[in-house]
């Protein structure tokens, strides 16, 4: 009876078995990565936040004690956006009343963001509107700043998931305008 050393045979066969089973998985991973990368610069798959042309008021001049509706006018619609959060802020904030209109079901709907503001006193105020959009397509980092025709400052940025949350890429639009209330 001849004794065999099955332990040595197994050691010799182990790399072949591992290679036999991992090579197809490695090949599939490579194919997946290559197929995804072909759309990295295709604008059809890229999320983009809306661009705004103005911060418009329902009445001018703005009069203390009288509610005024503020609307941020979109000049270009956003694309491939999901969850949307609008934030309005007025400084100085003392006794200012804000009644924002949120997007339906918290999703981007292409409607111009609005907020009714009641300024209690005459003076100079700074209104800031911020929109945060979760991208459902590809989000490429960018940063833009512009001064609109009405004097509103517009800032647009995008950051990757590692900057905010591990699950999402976000795009941001911030409009800021100083107004005089009579």
Short mmCIF file of C-alpha atoms in Angstrom, two decimals:
data_model
loop_
_atom_site.label_atom_id
_atom_site.label_comp_id
_atom_site.label_asym_id
_atom_site.label_seq_id
_atom_site.Cartn_x
_atom_site.Cartn_y
_atom_site.Cartn_z
CA UNK A 1 0.00 0.00 0.00
CA UNK A 2 1.43 3.29 -1.08
CA UNK A 3 0.92 6.29 1.13
CA UNK A 4 0.20 9.64 -0.53
CA UNK A 5 0.58 13.03 0.99
CA UNK A 6 -2.81 14.57 0.21
CA UNK A 7 -1.83 17.69 2.12
CA UNK A 8 0.89 18.53 -0.41
CA UNK A 9 -1.44 17.81 -3.35
CA UNK A 10 -4.05 20.10 -1.83
CA UNK A 11 -1.48 22.86 -1.39
CA UNK A 12 -0.54 22.55 -5.05
CA UNK A 13 -4.17 22.56 -6.22
CA UNK A 14 -5.42 25.40 -3.97
CA UNK A 15 -4.07 28.29 -6.12
CA UNK A 16 -5.52 26.67 -9.23
CA UNK A 17 -8.95 26.23 -7.58
CA UNK A 18 -8.95 29.79 -6.25
CA UNK A 19 -7.86 31.18 -9.61
CA UNK A 20 -10.47 29.08 -11.42
CA UNK A 21 -13.28 30.57 -9.28
CA UNK A 22 -12.06 34.15 -8.90
CA UNK A 23 -10.97 34.81 -12.47
CA UNK A 24 -14.56 34.93 -13.82
CA UNK A 25 -15.58 37.24 -10.96
CA UNK A 26 -12.62 39.51 -11.65
CA UNK A 27 -13.53 39.57 -15.37
CA UNK A 28 -17.16 40.51 -14.57
CA UNK A 29 -16.01 43.28 -12.23
CA UNK A 30 -13.77 44.72 -14.95
CA UNK A 31 -16.59 44.62 -17.51
CA UNK A 32 -18.94 46.35 -15.04
CA UNK A 33 -16.46 49.12 -14.27
CA UNK A 34 -15.70 49.74 -17.94
CA UNK A 35 -19.38 49.81 -18.88
CA UNK A 36 -20.15 52.32 -16.12
CA UNK A 37 -17.25 54.57 -16.99
CA UNK A 38 -18.37 55.09 -20.59
CA UNK A 39 -21.14 57.43 -19.34
CA UNK A 40 -19.03 59.51 -16.96
CA UNK A 41 -19.04 62.56 -19.21
CA UNK A 42 -22.42 62.04 -20.84
CA UNK A 43 -24.68 64.95 -19.80
CA UNK A 44 -27.73 62.72 -20.29
CA UNK A 45 -26.82 60.93 -17.03
CA UNK A 46 -25.61 63.95 -15.05
CA UNK A 47 -27.63 65.59 -12.26
CA UNK A 48 -27.70 69.37 -12.37
CA UNK A 49 -29.28 71.91 -10.05
CA UNK A 50 -31.54 74.61 -11.46
CA UNK A 51 -30.14 78.03 -12.29
CA UNK A 52 -31.98 81.15 -11.17
CA UNK A 53 -32.39 84.51 -12.85
CA UNK A 54 -33.88 86.64 -10.05
CA UNK A 55 -35.34 86.92 -6.58
CA UNK A 56 -38.69 88.57 -7.30
CA UNK A 57 -41.09 90.34 -4.90
CA UNK A 58 -44.87 90.52 -5.18
CA UNK A 59 -44.81 94.20 -4.23
CA UNK A 60 -42.14 96.87 -4.45
CA UNK A 61 -41.36 98.93 -2.53
CA UNK A 62 -41.52 96.49 0.37
CA UNK A 63 -43.50 97.98 3.25
CA UNK A 64 -42.99 97.01 6.89
CA UNK A 65 -46.01 95.21 8.37
CA UNK A 66 -47.30 94.06 4.95
CA UNK A 67 -46.59 90.46 3.85
CA UNK A 68 -44.63 90.14 0.61
CA UNK A 69 -44.20 86.96 -1.44
CA UNK A 70 -40.62 86.30 -2.53
CA UNK A 71 -40.09 84.00 -5.52
CA UNK A 72 -36.81 82.66 -6.84
CA UNK A 73 -37.24 82.50 -10.62
CA UNK A 74 -35.68 79.49 -12.34
CA UNK A 75 -34.07 80.30 -15.67
CA UNK A 76 -33.02 76.69 -16.27
CA UNK A 77 -34.68 73.63 -14.74
CA UNK A 78 -32.77 71.12 -12.68
CA UNK A 79 -32.16 67.63 -13.98
CA UNK A 80 -32.11 64.16 -12.37
CA UNK A 81 -32.90 65.45 -8.86
CA UNK A 82 -34.70 63.71 -6.00
CA UNK A 83 -35.08 64.90 -2.43
CA UNK A 84 -35.16 68.69 -2.20
CA UNK A 85 -34.89 70.87 0.88
CA UNK A 86 -35.54 74.62 0.77
CA UNK A 87 -34.30 76.88 3.55
CA UNK A 88 -35.12 80.59 3.85
CA UNK A 89 -33.37 82.99 6.22
CA UNK A 90 -33.70 86.71 6.87
CA UNK A 91 -31.13 88.73 8.83
CA UNK A 92 -31.63 90.51 11.10
CA UNK A 93 -34.21 87.90 12.07
CA UNK A 94 -35.82 89.66 15.04
CA UNK A 95 -39.63 89.48 14.72
CA UNK A 96 -39.48 88.55 11.01
CA UNK A 97 -42.16 86.04 9.98
CA UNK A 98 -41.36 83.45 7.27
CA UNK A 99 -43.90 81.16 5.59
CA UNK A 100 -42.04 79.04 3.02
CA UNK A 101 -43.68 76.77 0.47
CA UNK A 102 -41.96 73.37 0.44
CA UNK A 103 -41.71 71.20 -2.68
CA UNK A 104 -44.47 68.59 -2.86
CA UNK A 105 -43.49 65.35 -1.10
CA UNK A 106 -40.00 66.81 -0.63
CA UNK A 107 -39.07 66.13 -4.26
CA UNK A 108 -37.83 68.56 -6.90
CA UNK A 109 -40.85 69.62 -8.94
CA UNK A 110 -39.48 72.38 -11.20
CA UNK A 111 -41.68 75.03 -9.59
CA UNK A 112 -40.22 78.38 -8.56
CA UNK A 113 -39.50 78.37 -4.80
CA UNK A 114 -41.58 80.89 -2.83
CA UNK A 115 -41.80 82.25 0.67
CA UNK A 116 -44.08 84.87 2.24
CA UNK A 117 -42.15 87.24 4.48
CA UNK A 118 -43.50 89.78 6.92
CA UNK A 119 -40.91 92.41 7.86
CA UNK A 120 -41.94 94.06 11.15
CA UNK A 121 -39.80 97.18 10.86
CA UNK A 122 -38.33 99.46 8.21
CA UNK A 123 -34.64 98.86 7.55
CA UNK A 124 -32.18 96.84 5.50
CA UNK A 125 -32.46 93.05 5.51
CA UNK A 126 -30.56 90.21 3.86
CA UNK A 127 -32.66 87.39 2.44
CA UNK A 128 -30.97 84.04 1.82
CA UNK A 129 -32.59 81.15 -0.01
CA UNK A 130 -30.80 77.79 -0.03
CA UNK A 131 -31.85 74.70 -1.96
CA UNK A 132 -30.25 71.31 -1.37
CA UNK A 133 -30.92 68.69 -4.03
CA UNK A 134 -30.06 64.98 -3.86
CA UNK A 135 -28.80 63.92 -7.25
CA UNK A 136 -30.24 60.77 -8.79
CA UNK A 137 -27.74 60.77 -11.64
CA UNK A 138 -24.04 61.36 -11.74
CA UNK A 139 -22.87 64.37 -9.71
CA UNK A 140 -19.64 66.05 -10.71
CA UNK A 141 -18.05 68.52 -8.31
CA UNK A 142 -18.38 72.15 -9.39
CA UNK A 143 -18.61 75.63 -7.91
CA UNK A 144 -20.06 78.70 -9.65
CA UNK A 145 -20.84 82.21 -8.47
CA UNK A 146 -22.75 84.93 -10.31
CA UNK A 147 -24.42 88.27 -9.69
CA UNK A 148 -27.89 88.34 -11.25
CA UNK A 149 -29.39 91.38 -12.98
CA UNK A 150 -31.45 92.29 -9.90
CA UNK A 151 -28.36 92.33 -7.64
CA UNK A 152 -28.97 88.88 -6.17
CA UNK A 153 -25.84 86.81 -5.59
CA UNK A 154 -26.18 83.21 -6.78
CA UNK A 155 -23.86 80.38 -5.79
CA UNK A 156 -24.10 76.86 -7.17
CA UNK A 157 -22.05 73.93 -5.87
CA UNK A 158 -21.98 70.15 -5.89
CA UNK A 159 -20.14 67.85 -3.57
CA UNK A 160 -19.63 64.13 -3.60
CA UNK A 161 -21.08 61.64 -1.15
CA UNK A 162 -17.90 61.53 0.91
CA UNK A 163 -18.32 65.23 1.72
CA UNK A 164 -21.88 64.99 3.09
CA UNK A 165 -23.19 61.50 3.55
CA UNK A 166 -22.05 58.11 2.34
CA UNK A 167 -25.32 57.51 0.48
CA UNK A 168 -25.90 60.65 -1.62
CA UNK A 169 -24.35 63.28 -3.80
CA UNK A 170 -25.80 66.75 -3.26
CA UNK A 171 -26.14 69.87 -5.35
CA UNK A 172 -26.74 73.27 -3.76
CA UNK A 173 -28.06 76.61 -4.93
CA UNK A 174 -27.87 79.67 -2.67
CA UNK A 175 -29.37 83.08 -3.51
CA UNK A 176 -28.68 86.12 -1.35
CA UNK A 177 -30.14 89.60 -1.71
CA UNK A 178 -30.17 92.74 0.40
CA UNK A 179 -33.45 94.64 0.43
CA UNK A 180 -34.68 97.89 1.90
CA UNK A 181 -38.00 97.81 3.72
CA UNK A 182 -39.91 101.11 4.02
#
